[in-house]
Amino acid sequence: MWGDLRGWIVSGIIVAAMGLLLVLSILPQGITPPTKTLTLAMQPAVIPADPGRVMPAPAKECDAAENYRQAIEEYQSHEQRYDNWTKKIVEARDARPPAVQMLADAKDCAKMGLFSKSPNDLTVYDERGKLQAINEVGTMCNRIALVYAAESNTAAEANDQAKATASAQEARRYAEASFNLGRHLYEERLVFEEWSDGITLMIDATAALRRLEKDKAVTDAMDSFMVDNTEFRRGKVVRLWEVMSGIGEADKKKYAGDIFDVALHSPERMWRVEAILKLGRYKYSAATRGDQFGSKKAVAKLAADPGTDPVIHAAADAANGLTVEQFRTIK
């Protein structure tokens, strides 16, 4: 009798243990603890060399966004024409592309709210066409500046001072327009791509402005701006972006907890947006059930909060609404 009882007890314990294991396999695990090593994402995304080293911030009381929106519309409406001008930049200089002129006309505006008023243009999982368009216009603007700068230097060598001065003025106007577009994108920085494009435009425009300068103190300041910011972006930022953007399967499990931490607590809005978009992908790709379940819960809660920052809310909406079919098409 007692042998049978002991057998029943042992059997009961085994059944209970198996049941517990089954329940645990069904219920989501906890979220992966953060490594706390993504420190760069937990602080403002400020470049080490301030744009003021190159030129003072524009001070005119106007918002460049309207000009930039018109430039985007103009570029997208005539994209083939602009592509052709890209291949023939001297021809573009002579044609005075309307989108480039719109940038030049807004170069002194102190404010710019281009995407912050329509964050859905950037908080997406597919191509950001408007950002790409304004970046192309800014790049063309700076290339035209380089043509004028070369003409100015050639004219100066030929002792044609009038042409040298006139070309230098045009070169400076276009380079400053490109630089301040970059400054505005960098300062607005809803997403990493906008931040990175802004820095690139500023560095490239600085190179154009440098060709017009003779003062060594000024050229030294320009050189340090280009070098310091280029090295900063190529260093720790590159590694951070690999983790944030999802490059590398090994990062998926190791840094999952950090992505939650950044999405919920980072003081830098740009990194919060990128982390929230990453959580949207984690709904289907996280390495553990807990992280998948936690991602769904986190983005749903952010999307349901009408009082949050509109940019954060837009990112959460995109992440919450990402379907598995859409996820499969993400490059």
C-alpha atoms as a PDB file:
ATOM      1  CA  MET A   1       0.000   0.000   0.000  1.00  0.00           C
ATOM      2  CA  TRP A   2       2.698   2.450   1.030  1.00  0.00           C
ATOM      3  CA  GLY A   3       4.719   1.521  -2.037  1.00  0.00           C
ATOM      4  CA  ASP A   4       1.729   2.351  -4.198  1.00  0.00           C
ATOM      5  CA  LEU A   5       1.234   5.621  -2.286  1.00  0.00           C
ATOM      6  CA  ARG A   6       4.844   6.595  -2.758  1.00  0.00           C
ATOM      7  CA  GLY A   7       4.517   5.779  -6.442  1.00  0.00           C
ATOM      8  CA  TRP A   8       1.438   7.963  -6.727  1.00  0.00           C
ATOM      9  CA  ILE A   9       3.213  10.823  -4.924  1.00  0.00           C
ATOM     10  CA  VAL A  10       6.252  10.561  -7.180  1.00  0.00           C
ATOM     11  CA  SER A  11       4.013  10.409 -10.222  1.00  0.00           C
ATOM     12  CA  GLY A  12       2.109  13.434  -8.990  1.00  0.00           C
ATOM     13  CA  ILE A  13       5.304  15.395  -8.509  1.00  0.00           C
ATOM     14  CA  ILE A  14       6.452  14.479 -12.018  1.00  0.00           C
ATOM     15  CA  VAL A  15       3.107  15.487 -13.513  1.00  0.00           C
ATOM     16  CA  ALA A  16       3.159  18.784 -11.580  1.00  0.00           C
ATOM     17  CA  ALA A  17       6.727  19.506 -12.721  1.00  0.00           C
ATOM     18  CA  MET A  18       5.856  18.755 -16.320  1.00  0.00           C
ATOM     19  CA  GLY A  19       2.823  20.987 -16.050  1.00  0.00           C
ATOM     20  CA  LEU A  20       4.939  23.805 -14.623  1.00  0.00           C
ATOM     21  CA  LEU A  21       7.449  23.444 -17.432  1.00  0.00           C
ATOM     22  CA  LEU A  22       4.617  23.544 -19.954  1.00  0.00           C
ATOM     23  CA  VAL A  23       3.187  26.701 -18.408  1.00  0.00           C
ATOM     24  CA  LEU A  24       6.604  28.344 -18.329  1.00  0.00           C
ATOM     25  CA  SER A  25       7.142  27.473 -21.985  1.00  0.00           C
ATOM     26  CA  ILE A  26       3.858  29.160 -22.892  1.00  0.00           C
ATOM     27  CA  LEU A  27       4.050  32.233 -20.686  1.00  0.00           C
ATOM     28  CA  PRO A  28       6.419  34.984 -21.850  1.00  0.00           C
ATOM     29  CA  GLN A  29       9.778  35.278 -20.168  1.00  0.00           C
ATOM     30  CA  GLY A  30      10.925  38.564 -18.691  1.00  0.00           C
ATOM     31  CA  ILE A  31      12.617  41.249 -20.723  1.00  0.00           C
ATOM     32  CA  THR A  32      16.360  40.797 -21.185  1.00  0.00           C
ATOM     33  CA  PRO A  33      18.237  42.932 -18.615  1.00  0.00           C
ATOM     34  CA  PRO A  34      20.088  45.907 -20.153  1.00  0.00           C
ATOM     35  CA  THR A  35      23.863  45.779 -20.364  1.00  0.00           C
ATOM     36  CA  LYS A  36      24.008  49.543 -19.685  1.00  0.00           C
ATOM     37  CA  THR A  37      26.822  49.821 -22.259  1.00  0.00           C
ATOM     38  CA  LEU A  38      24.966  51.929 -24.858  1.00  0.00           C
ATOM     39  CA  THR A  39      25.881  55.076 -22.958  1.00  0.00           C
ATOM     40  CA  LEU A  40      26.032  57.225 -26.090  1.00  0.00           C
ATOM     41  CA  ALA A  41      22.323  56.596 -26.672  1.00  0.00           C
ATOM     42  CA  MET A  42      21.525  57.812 -23.152  1.00  0.00           C
ATOM     43  CA  GLN A  43      22.822  61.339 -23.715  1.00  0.00           C
ATOM     44  CA  PRO A  44      22.123  64.175 -26.156  1.00  0.00           C
ATOM     45  CA  ALA A  45      23.404  63.500 -29.699  1.00  0.00           C
ATOM     46  CA  VAL A  46      25.620  66.581 -29.769  1.00  0.00           C
ATOM     47  CA  ILE A  47      28.650  66.668 -32.065  1.00  0.00           C
ATOM     48  CA  PRO A  48      31.965  67.570 -30.388  1.00  0.00           C
ATOM     49  CA  ALA A  49      32.730  70.543 -32.665  1.00  0.00           C
ATOM     50  CA  ASP A  50      29.953  73.129 -32.589  1.00  0.00           C
ATOM     51  CA  PRO A  51      28.795  74.543 -35.959  1.00  0.00           C
ATOM     52  CA  GLY A  52      29.634  77.986 -34.586  1.00  0.00           C
ATOM     53  CA  ARG A  53      33.296  77.198 -35.252  1.00  0.00           C
ATOM     54  CA  VAL A  54      32.533  77.598 -38.958  1.00  0.00           C
ATOM     55  CA  MET A  55      29.886  80.312 -39.007  1.00  0.00           C
ATOM     56  CA  PRO A  56      27.496  81.912 -36.526  1.00  0.00           C
ATOM     57  CA  ALA A  57      23.952  80.625 -36.316  1.00  0.00           C
ATOM     58  CA  PRO A  58      21.510  82.437 -38.625  1.00  0.00           C
ATOM     59  CA  ALA A  59      19.555  85.132 -36.815  1.00  0.00           C
ATOM     60  CA  LYS A  60      16.789  86.262 -39.169  1.00  0.00           C
ATOM     61  CA  GLU A  61      13.289  85.881 -37.704  1.00  0.00           C
ATOM     62  CA  CYS A  62      11.883  83.370 -40.159  1.00  0.00           C
ATOM     63  CA  ASP A  63      11.312  79.619 -40.499  1.00  0.00           C
ATOM     64  CA  ALA A  64      13.223  77.962 -43.324  1.00  0.00           C
ATOM     65  CA  ALA A  65      10.785  75.040 -43.379  1.00  0.00           C
ATOM     66  CA  GLU A  66       8.427  76.551 -45.940  1.00  0.00           C
ATOM     67  CA  ASN A  67      11.235  77.150 -48.416  1.00  0.00           C
ATOM     68  CA  TYR A  68      12.531  73.640 -47.777  1.00  0.00           C
ATOM     69  CA  ARG A  69       9.080  72.137 -48.368  1.00  0.00           C
ATOM     70  CA  GLN A  70       8.836  73.976 -51.671  1.00  0.00           C
ATOM     71  CA  ALA A  71      12.333  72.774 -52.593  1.00  0.00           C
ATOM     72  CA  ILE A  72      11.314  69.182 -51.850  1.00  0.00           C
ATOM     73  CA  GLU A  73       8.191  69.509 -53.996  1.00  0.00           C
ATOM     74  CA  GLU A  74      10.167  71.098 -56.824  1.00  0.00           C
ATOM     75  CA  TYR A  75      12.821  68.362 -56.713  1.00  0.00           C
ATOM     76  CA  GLN A  76      10.334  65.495 -56.560  1.00  0.00           C
ATOM     77  CA  SER A  77       8.275  66.985 -59.400  1.00  0.00           C
ATOM     78  CA  HIS A  78      11.331  67.209 -61.686  1.00  0.00           C
ATOM     79  CA  GLU A  79      13.602  64.502 -60.333  1.00  0.00           C
ATOM     80  CA  GLN A  80      14.954  63.457 -63.718  1.00  0.00           C
ATOM     81  CA  ARG A  81      15.971  67.032 -64.486  1.00  0.00           C
ATOM     82  CA  TYR A  82      17.840  67.265 -61.178  1.00  0.00           C
ATOM     83  CA  ASP A  83      19.500  63.901 -61.780  1.00  0.00           C
ATOM     84  CA  ASN A  84      20.774  65.236 -65.109  1.00  0.00           C
ATOM     85  CA  TRP A  85      22.062  68.400 -63.449  1.00  0.00           C
ATOM     86  CA  THR A  86      23.899  66.264 -60.904  1.00  0.00           C
ATOM     87  CA  LYS A  87      25.951  64.819 -63.763  1.00  0.00           C
ATOM     88  CA  LYS A  88      26.572  68.258 -65.296  1.00  0.00           C
ATOM     89  CA  ILE A  89      27.111  70.566 -62.351  1.00  0.00           C
ATOM     90  CA  VAL A  90      28.427  73.527 -64.365  1.00  0.00           C
ATOM     91  CA  GLU A  91      25.281  73.359 -66.441  1.00  0.00           C
ATOM     92  CA  ALA A  92      23.308  73.271 -63.209  1.00  0.00           C
ATOM     93  CA  ARG A  93      25.142  76.349 -61.962  1.00  0.00           C
ATOM     94  CA  ASP A  94      24.172  78.236 -65.118  1.00  0.00           C
ATOM     95  CA  ALA A  95      20.558  76.995 -64.983  1.00  0.00           C
ATOM     96  CA  ARG A  96      20.101  78.140 -61.378  1.00  0.00           C
ATOM     97  CA  PRO A  97      17.871  75.198 -60.280  1.00  0.00           C
ATOM     98  CA  PRO A  98      14.739  76.542 -58.506  1.00  0.00           C
ATOM     99  CA  ALA A  99      15.052  74.137 -55.562  1.00  0.00           C
ATOM    100  CA  VAL A 100      18.628  75.308 -54.935  1.00  0.00           C
ATOM    101  CA  GLN A 101      17.527  78.948 -55.080  1.00  0.00           C
ATOM    102  CA  MET A 102      14.853  78.194 -52.463  1.00  0.00           C
ATOM    103  CA  LEU A 103      17.579  76.943 -50.122  1.00  0.00           C
ATOM    104  CA  ALA A 104      19.692  80.024 -50.772  1.00  0.00           C
ATOM    105  CA  ASP A 105      16.749  82.327 -50.086  1.00  0.00           C
ATOM    106  CA  ALA A 106      16.250  80.710 -46.658  1.00  0.00           C
ATOM    107  CA  LYS A 107      19.892  80.565 -45.602  1.00  0.00           C
ATOM    108  CA  ASP A 108      19.567  83.277 -42.937  1.00  0.00           C
ATOM    109  CA  CYS A 109      16.426  81.910 -41.230  1.00  0.00           C
ATOM    110  CA  ALA A 110      16.981  81.180 -37.551  1.00  0.00           C
ATOM    111  CA  LYS A 111      14.276  78.517 -37.216  1.00  0.00           C
ATOM    112  CA  MET A 112      13.334  75.325 -39.032  1.00  0.00           C
ATOM    113  CA  GLY A 113      10.459  72.976 -38.256  1.00  0.00           C
ATOM    114  CA  LEU A 114      10.480  70.826 -41.363  1.00  0.00           C
ATOM    115  CA  PHE A 115       9.683  67.333 -40.083  1.00  0.00           C
ATOM    116  CA  SER A 116       8.777  68.011 -36.466  1.00  0.00           C
ATOM    117  CA  LYS A 117       5.375  69.234 -37.700  1.00  0.00           C
ATOM    118  CA  SER A 118       4.879  66.112 -39.831  1.00  0.00           C
ATOM    119  CA  PRO A 119       6.871  63.373 -38.042  1.00  0.00           C
ATOM    120  CA  ASN A 120       5.122  60.615 -39.990  1.00  0.00           C
ATOM    121  CA  ASP A 121       7.362  61.554 -42.930  1.00  0.00           C
ATOM    122  CA  LEU A 122      10.327  60.149 -40.991  1.00  0.00           C
ATOM    123  CA  THR A 123       8.986  57.686 -38.409  1.00  0.00           C
ATOM    124  CA  VAL A 124       8.567  55.000 -41.053  1.00  0.00           C
ATOM    125  CA  TYR A 125      10.077  51.650 -41.971  1.00  0.00           C
ATOM    126  CA  ASP A 126      10.357  52.345 -45.705  1.00  0.00           C
ATOM    127  CA  GLU A 127      12.188  55.066 -47.633  1.00  0.00           C
ATOM    128  CA  ARG A 128      12.101  58.637 -46.362  1.00  0.00           C
ATOM    129  CA  GLY A 129      11.585  60.325 -49.707  1.00  0.00           C
ATOM    130  CA  LYS A 130      11.270  63.922 -48.497  1.00  0.00           C
ATOM    131  CA  LEU A 131      14.429  63.740 -46.408  1.00  0.00           C
ATOM    132  CA  GLN A 132      16.327  62.198 -49.313  1.00  0.00           C
ATOM    133  CA  ALA A 133      15.025  64.932 -51.625  1.00  0.00           C
ATOM    134  CA  ILE A 134      16.123  67.854 -49.433  1.00  0.00           C
ATOM    135  CA  ASN A 135      19.502  66.190 -48.889  1.00  0.00           C
ATOM    136  CA  GLU A 136      19.976  65.913 -52.669  1.00  0.00           C
ATOM    137  CA  VAL A 137      19.119  69.595 -53.091  1.00  0.00           C
ATOM    138  CA  GLY A 138      21.552  70.544 -50.334  1.00  0.00           C
ATOM    139  CA  THR A 139      24.293  68.459 -51.928  1.00  0.00           C
ATOM    140  CA  MET A 140      23.716  70.095 -55.309  1.00  0.00           C
ATOM    141  CA  CYS A 141      23.744  73.509 -53.653  1.00  0.00           C
ATOM    142  CA  ASN A 142      27.179  72.817 -52.204  1.00  0.00           C
ATOM    143  CA  ARG A 143      28.547  71.414 -55.457  1.00  0.00           C
ATOM    144  CA  ILE A 144      27.536  74.663 -57.174  1.00  0.00           C
ATOM    145  CA  ALA A 145      29.369  76.518 -54.406  1.00  0.00           C
ATOM    146  CA  LEU A 146      32.504  74.513 -55.227  1.00  0.00           C
ATOM    147  CA  VAL A 147      32.242  75.494 -58.910  1.00  0.00           C
ATOM    148  CA  TYR A 148      32.058  79.172 -57.966  1.00  0.00           C
ATOM    149  CA  ALA A 149      34.928  78.800 -55.499  1.00  0.00           C
ATOM    150  CA  ALA A 150      37.148  77.251 -58.179  1.00  0.00           C
ATOM    151  CA  GLU A 151      36.240  80.040 -60.598  1.00  0.00           C
ATOM    152  CA  SER A 152      37.048  82.641 -57.961  1.00  0.00           C
ATOM    153  CA  ASN A 153      40.492  81.185 -57.311  1.00  0.00           C
ATOM    154  CA  THR A 154      41.224  80.903 -61.041  1.00  0.00           C
ATOM    155  CA  ALA A 155      40.168  84.510 -61.602  1.00  0.00           C
ATOM    156  CA  ALA A 156      42.324  85.665 -58.689  1.00  0.00           C
ATOM    157  CA  GLU A 157      45.354  83.928 -60.198  1.00  0.00           C
ATOM    158  CA  ALA A 158      44.626  85.719 -63.470  1.00  0.00           C
ATOM    159  CA  ASN A 159      44.383  89.069 -61.613  1.00  0.00           C
ATOM    160  CA  ASP A 160      40.720  89.415 -62.566  1.00  0.00           C
ATOM    161  CA  GLN A 161      39.683  90.782 -59.209  1.00  0.00           C
ATOM    162  CA  ALA A 162      36.140  91.705 -60.209  1.00  0.00           C
ATOM    163  CA  LYS A 163      35.314  88.167 -61.300  1.00  0.00           C
ATOM    164  CA  ALA A 164      37.169  86.682 -58.333  1.00  0.00           C
ATOM    165  CA  THR A 165      35.078  88.749 -55.911  1.00  0.00           C
ATOM    166  CA  ALA A 166      31.778  88.092 -57.661  1.00  0.00           C
ATOM    167  CA  SER A 167      32.377  84.341 -57.856  1.00  0.00           C
ATOM    168  CA  ALA A 168      33.504  84.218 -54.222  1.00  0.00           C
ATOM    169  CA  GLN A 169      30.290  85.928 -53.138  1.00  0.00           C
ATOM    170  CA  GLU A 170      28.207  83.384 -55.010  1.00  0.00           C
ATOM    171  CA  ALA A 171      30.271  80.504 -53.653  1.00  0.00           C
ATOM    172  CA  ARG A 172      29.781  81.743 -50.110  1.00  0.00           C
ATOM    173  CA  ARG A 173      26.037  82.217 -50.598  1.00  0.00           C
ATOM    174  CA  TYR A 174      25.493  78.666 -51.804  1.00  0.00           C
ATOM    175  CA  ALA A 175      27.881  77.087 -49.296  1.00  0.00           C
ATOM    176  CA  GLU A 176      26.238  78.919 -46.407  1.00  0.00           C
ATOM    177  CA  ALA A 177      22.809  77.802 -47.634  1.00  0.00           C
ATOM    178  CA  SER A 178      23.962  74.186 -47.669  1.00  0.00           C
ATOM    179  CA  PHE A 179      25.671  74.524 -44.287  1.00  0.00           C
ATOM    180  CA  ASN A 180      22.608  76.008 -42.609  1.00  0.00           C
ATOM    181  CA  LEU A 181      20.353  73.347 -44.113  1.00  0.00           C
ATOM    182  CA  GLY A 182      22.709  70.820 -42.523  1.00  0.00           C
ATOM    183  CA  ARG A 183      22.657  72.714 -39.235  1.00  0.00           C
ATOM    184  CA  HIS A 184      18.856  72.721 -39.188  1.00  0.00           C
ATOM    185  CA  LEU A 185      18.586  69.007 -39.962  1.00  0.00           C
ATOM    186  CA  TYR A 186      21.196  68.204 -37.321  1.00  0.00           C
ATOM    187  CA  GLU A 187      19.391  70.295 -34.706  1.00  0.00           C
ATOM    188  CA  GLU A 188      15.942  68.922 -35.534  1.00  0.00           C
ATOM    189  CA  ARG A 189      17.156  65.264 -35.711  1.00  0.00           C
ATOM    190  CA  LEU A 190      13.998  63.198 -35.457  1.00  0.00           C
ATOM    191  CA  VAL A 191      15.840  60.116 -36.747  1.00  0.00           C
ATOM    192  CA  PHE A 192      19.457  59.073 -37.192  1.00  0.00           C
ATOM    193  CA  GLU A 193      19.359  59.562 -40.967  1.00  0.00           C
ATOM    194  CA  GLU A 194      18.350  63.218 -40.589  1.00  0.00           C
ATOM    195  CA  TRP A 195      21.081  63.774 -37.993  1.00  0.00           C
ATOM    196  CA  SER A 196      23.718  62.098 -40.152  1.00  0.00           C
ATOM    197  CA  ASP A 197      22.668  63.911 -43.341  1.00  0.00           C
ATOM    198  CA  GLY A 198      22.853  67.221 -41.501  1.00  0.00           C
ATOM    199  CA  ILE A 199      26.399  66.570 -40.309  1.00  0.00           C
ATOM    200  CA  THR A 200      27.519  65.508 -43.791  1.00  0.00           C
ATOM    201  CA  LEU A 201      26.087  68.658 -45.357  1.00  0.00           C
ATOM    202  CA  MET A 202      27.845  70.850 -42.791  1.00  0.00           C
ATOM    203  CA  ILE A 203      31.201  69.104 -43.294  1.00  0.00           C
ATOM    204  CA  ASP A 204      30.955  69.306 -47.092  1.00  0.00           C
ATOM    205  CA  ALA A 205      29.921  72.960 -46.991  1.00  0.00           C
ATOM    206  CA  THR A 206      32.817  73.719 -44.654  1.00  0.00           C
ATOM    207  CA  ALA A 207      35.189  72.272 -47.243  1.00  0.00           C
ATOM    208  CA  ALA A 208      33.723  74.662 -49.823  1.00  0.00           C
ATOM    209  CA  LEU A 209      33.948  77.670 -47.505  1.00  0.00           C
ATOM    210  CA  ARG A 210      37.533  76.795 -46.673  1.00  0.00           C
ATOM    211  CA  ARG A 211      38.533  77.358 -50.312  1.00  0.00           C
ATOM    212  CA  LEU A 212      37.537  80.997 -49.936  1.00  0.00           C
ATOM    213  CA  GLU A 213      39.505  81.673 -46.761  1.00  0.00           C
ATOM    214  CA  LYS A 214      43.048  83.003 -46.442  1.00  0.00           C
ATOM    215  CA  ASP A 215      43.105  83.566 -42.673  1.00  0.00           C
ATOM    216  CA  LYS A 216      44.937  80.631 -41.032  1.00  0.00           C
ATOM    217  CA  ALA A 217      43.002  80.933 -37.779  1.00  0.00           C
ATOM    218  CA  VAL A 218      39.751  80.560 -39.714  1.00  0.00           C
ATOM    219  CA  THR A 219      40.967  77.632 -41.817  1.00  0.00           C
ATOM    220  CA  ASP A 220      42.325  75.909 -38.697  1.00  0.00           C
ATOM    221  CA  ALA A 221      38.910  76.211 -37.048  1.00  0.00           C
ATOM    222  CA  MET A 222      37.282  74.801 -40.162  1.00  0.00           C
ATOM    223  CA  ASP A 223      39.734  71.923 -40.299  1.00  0.00           C
ATOM    224  CA  SER A 224      39.119  71.006 -36.658  1.00  0.00           C
ATOM    225  CA  PHE A 225      35.350  71.113 -37.244  1.00  0.00           C
ATOM    226  CA  MET A 226      35.611  68.676 -40.145  1.00  0.00           C
ATOM    227  CA  VAL A 227      38.104  66.333 -38.488  1.00  0.00           C
ATOM    228  CA  ASP A 228      36.543  66.247 -35.016  1.00  0.00           C
ATOM    229  CA  ASN A 229      33.017  65.582 -36.260  1.00  0.00           C
ATOM    230  CA  THR A 230      34.082  63.063 -38.879  1.00  0.00           C
ATOM    231  CA  GLU A 231      36.073  61.058 -36.308  1.00  0.00           C
ATOM    232  CA  PHE A 232      33.212  61.239 -33.807  1.00  0.00           C
ATOM    233  CA  ARG A 233      30.709  59.831 -36.291  1.00  0.00           C
ATOM    234  CA  ARG A 234      33.086  57.135 -37.529  1.00  0.00           C
ATOM    235  CA  GLY A 235      33.918  56.001 -34.000  1.00  0.00           C
ATOM    236  CA  LYS A 236      31.478  54.968 -31.310  1.00  0.00           C
ATOM    237  CA  VAL A 237      28.465  56.294 -33.220  1.00  0.00           C
ATOM    238  CA  VAL A 238      28.948  53.734 -35.986  1.00  0.00           C
ATOM    239  CA  ARG A 239      28.934  50.868 -33.500  1.00  0.00           C
ATOM    240  CA  LEU A 240      25.908  52.276 -31.691  1.00  0.00           C
ATOM    241  CA  TRP A 241      24.034  52.608 -34.970  1.00  0.00           C
ATOM    242  CA  GLU A 242      24.794  48.985 -35.838  1.00  0.00           C
ATOM    243  CA  VAL A 243      23.077  47.942 -32.614  1.00  0.00           C
ATOM    244  CA  MET A 244      20.187  50.387 -32.958  1.00  0.00           C
ATOM    245  CA  SER A 245      19.498  49.595 -36.600  1.00  0.00           C
ATOM    246  CA  GLY A 246      19.636  45.839 -36.124  1.00  0.00           C
ATOM    247  CA  ILE A 247      22.804  44.900 -37.983  1.00  0.00           C
ATOM    248  CA  GLY A 248      24.158  41.621 -36.604  1.00  0.00           C
ATOM    249  CA  GLU A 249      22.141  38.762 -35.134  1.00  0.00           C
ATOM    250  CA  ALA A 250      24.370  38.561 -32.059  1.00  0.00           C
ATOM    251  CA  ASP A 251      23.253  42.039 -31.008  1.00  0.00           C
ATOM    252  CA  LYS A 252      19.581  41.086 -31.047  1.00  0.00           C
ATOM    253  CA  LYS A 253      19.680  39.148 -27.799  1.00  0.00           C
ATOM    254  CA  LYS A 254      22.599  40.841 -26.075  1.00  0.00           C
ATOM    255  CA  TYR A 255      21.296  44.411 -26.328  1.00  0.00           C
ATOM    256  CA  ALA A 256      17.534  43.830 -26.271  1.00  0.00           C
ATOM    257  CA  GLY A 257      17.213  45.212 -22.750  1.00  0.00           C
ATOM    258  CA  ASP A 258      19.182  48.293 -23.736  1.00  0.00           C
ATOM    259  CA  ILE A 259      16.779  48.966 -26.614  1.00  0.00           C
ATOM    260  CA  PHE A 260      13.894  48.981 -24.107  1.00  0.00           C
ATOM    261  CA  ASP A 261      15.906  51.266 -21.817  1.00  0.00           C
ATOM    262  CA  VAL A 262      16.683  53.751 -24.607  1.00  0.00           C
ATOM    263  CA  ALA A 263      13.124  53.697 -25.952  1.00  0.00           C
ATOM    264  CA  LEU A 264      11.638  54.531 -22.572  1.00  0.00           C
ATOM    265  CA  HIS A 265      14.272  56.629 -20.823  1.00  0.00           C
ATOM    266  CA  SER A 266      16.805  58.281 -23.146  1.00  0.00           C
ATOM    267  CA  PRO A 267      16.913  62.096 -22.941  1.00  0.00           C
ATOM    268  CA  GLU A 268      17.743  62.175 -26.672  1.00  0.00           C
ATOM    269  CA  ARG A 269      14.548  62.051 -28.752  1.00  0.00           C
ATOM    270  CA  MET A 270      16.354  60.795 -31.862  1.00  0.00           C
ATOM    271  CA  TRP A 271      17.617  57.676 -30.087  1.00  0.00           C
ATOM    272  CA  ARG A 272      14.221  57.109 -28.464  1.00  0.00           C
ATOM    273  CA  VAL A 273      12.562  57.164 -31.881  1.00  0.00           C
ATOM    274  CA  GLU A 274      15.077  54.714 -33.331  1.00  0.00           C
ATOM    275  CA  ALA A 275      14.738  52.398 -30.318  1.00  0.00           C
ATOM    276  CA  ILE A 276      10.930  52.469 -30.530  1.00  0.00           C
ATOM    277  CA  LEU A 277      11.080  51.586 -34.222  1.00  0.00           C
ATOM    278  CA  LYS A 278      13.441  48.757 -33.276  1.00  0.00           C
ATOM    279  CA  LEU A 279      10.899  47.499 -30.718  1.00  0.00           C
ATOM    280  CA  GLY A 280       8.361  47.382 -33.539  1.00  0.00           C
ATOM    281  CA  ARG A 281      10.644  44.940 -35.356  1.00  0.00           C
ATOM    282  CA  TYR A 282      11.302  43.073 -32.098  1.00  0.00           C
ATOM    283  CA  LYS A 283       7.614  42.082 -32.021  1.00  0.00           C
ATOM    284  CA  TYR A 284       8.555  39.520 -34.666  1.00  0.00           C
ATOM    285  CA  SER A 285      12.327  39.165 -34.454  1.00  0.00           C
ATOM    286  CA  ALA A 286      13.381  39.351 -30.792  1.00  0.00           C
ATOM    287  CA  ALA A 287      15.453  36.396 -29.629  1.00  0.00           C
ATOM    288  CA  THR A 288      13.189  35.565 -26.645  1.00  0.00           C
ATOM    289  CA  ARG A 289       9.452  35.338 -26.039  1.00  0.00           C
ATOM    290  CA  GLY A 290       9.775  37.831 -23.213  1.00  0.00           C
ATOM    291  CA  ASP A 291      11.330  40.459 -25.454  1.00  0.00           C
ATOM    292  CA  GLN A 292       8.703  39.868 -28.161  1.00  0.00           C
ATOM    293  CA  PHE A 293       5.863  40.178 -25.671  1.00  0.00           C
ATOM    294  CA  GLY A 294       7.522  43.130 -23.942  1.00  0.00           C
ATOM    295  CA  SER A 295       7.956  44.934 -27.264  1.00  0.00           C
ATOM    296  CA  LYS A 296       4.281  44.589 -28.115  1.00  0.00           C
ATOM    297  CA  LYS A 297       3.293  45.852 -24.683  1.00  0.00           C
ATOM    298  CA  ALA A 298       5.732  48.789 -24.707  1.00  0.00           C
ATOM    299  CA  VAL A 299       4.840  50.184 -28.140  1.00  0.00           C
ATOM    300  CA  ALA A 300       1.113  49.686 -27.521  1.00  0.00           C
ATOM    301  CA  LYS A 301       1.352  51.649 -24.273  1.00  0.00           C
ATOM    302  CA  LEU A 302       3.294  54.494 -25.921  1.00  0.00           C
ATOM    303  CA  ALA A 303       0.891  54.599 -28.859  1.00  0.00           C
ATOM    304  CA  ALA A 304      -2.085  54.785 -26.479  1.00  0.00           C
ATOM    305  CA  ASP A 305      -0.686  57.783 -24.588  1.00  0.00           C
ATOM    306  CA  PRO A 306      -2.050  60.957 -26.240  1.00  0.00           C
ATOM    307  CA  GLY A 307       0.004  63.180 -23.942  1.00  0.00           C
ATOM    308  CA  THR A 308       3.419  62.035 -25.121  1.00  0.00           C
ATOM    309  CA  ASP A 309       5.739  63.989 -27.437  1.00  0.00           C
ATOM    310  CA  PRO A 310       4.088  63.955 -30.926  1.00  0.00           C
ATOM    311  CA  VAL A 311       7.294  62.646 -32.497  1.00  0.00           C
ATOM    312  CA  ILE A 312       7.566  59.800 -29.967  1.00  0.00           C
ATOM    313  CA  HIS A 313       3.862  59.114 -30.450  1.00  0.00           C
ATOM    314  CA  ALA A 314       4.306  58.910 -34.237  1.00  0.00           C
ATOM    315  CA  ALA A 315       7.158  56.426 -33.835  1.00  0.00           C
ATOM    316  CA  ALA A 316       5.094  54.352 -31.406  1.00  0.00           C
ATOM    317  CA  ASP A 317       2.134  54.361 -33.808  1.00  0.00           C
ATOM    318  CA  ALA A 318       4.382  53.087 -36.598  1.00  0.00           C
ATOM    319  CA  ALA A 319       5.889  50.399 -34.354  1.00  0.00           C
ATOM    320  CA  ASN A 320       2.539  49.349 -32.929  1.00  0.00           C
ATOM    321  CA  GLY A 321       0.960  49.167 -36.375  1.00  0.00           C
ATOM    322  CA  LEU A 322       3.785  47.210 -38.026  1.00  0.00           C
ATOM    323  CA  THR A 323       2.331  43.935 -39.294  1.00  0.00           C
ATOM    324  CA  VAL A 324       4.250  40.723 -39.826  1.00  0.00           C
ATOM    325  CA  GLU A 325       3.697  41.086 -43.582  1.00  0.00           C
ATOM    326  CA  GLN A 326       5.208  44.566 -43.536  1.00  0.00           C
ATOM    327  CA  PHE A 327       8.038  43.351 -41.315  1.00  0.00           C
ATOM    328  CA  ARG A 328       8.995  40.748 -43.889  1.00  0.00           C
ATOM    329  CA  THR A 329       9.469  43.460 -46.546  1.00  0.00           C
ATOM    330  CA  ILE A 330      11.843  45.603 -44.448  1.00  0.00           C
ATOM    331  CA  LYS A 331      15.335  45.665 -45.941  1.00  0.00           C
END
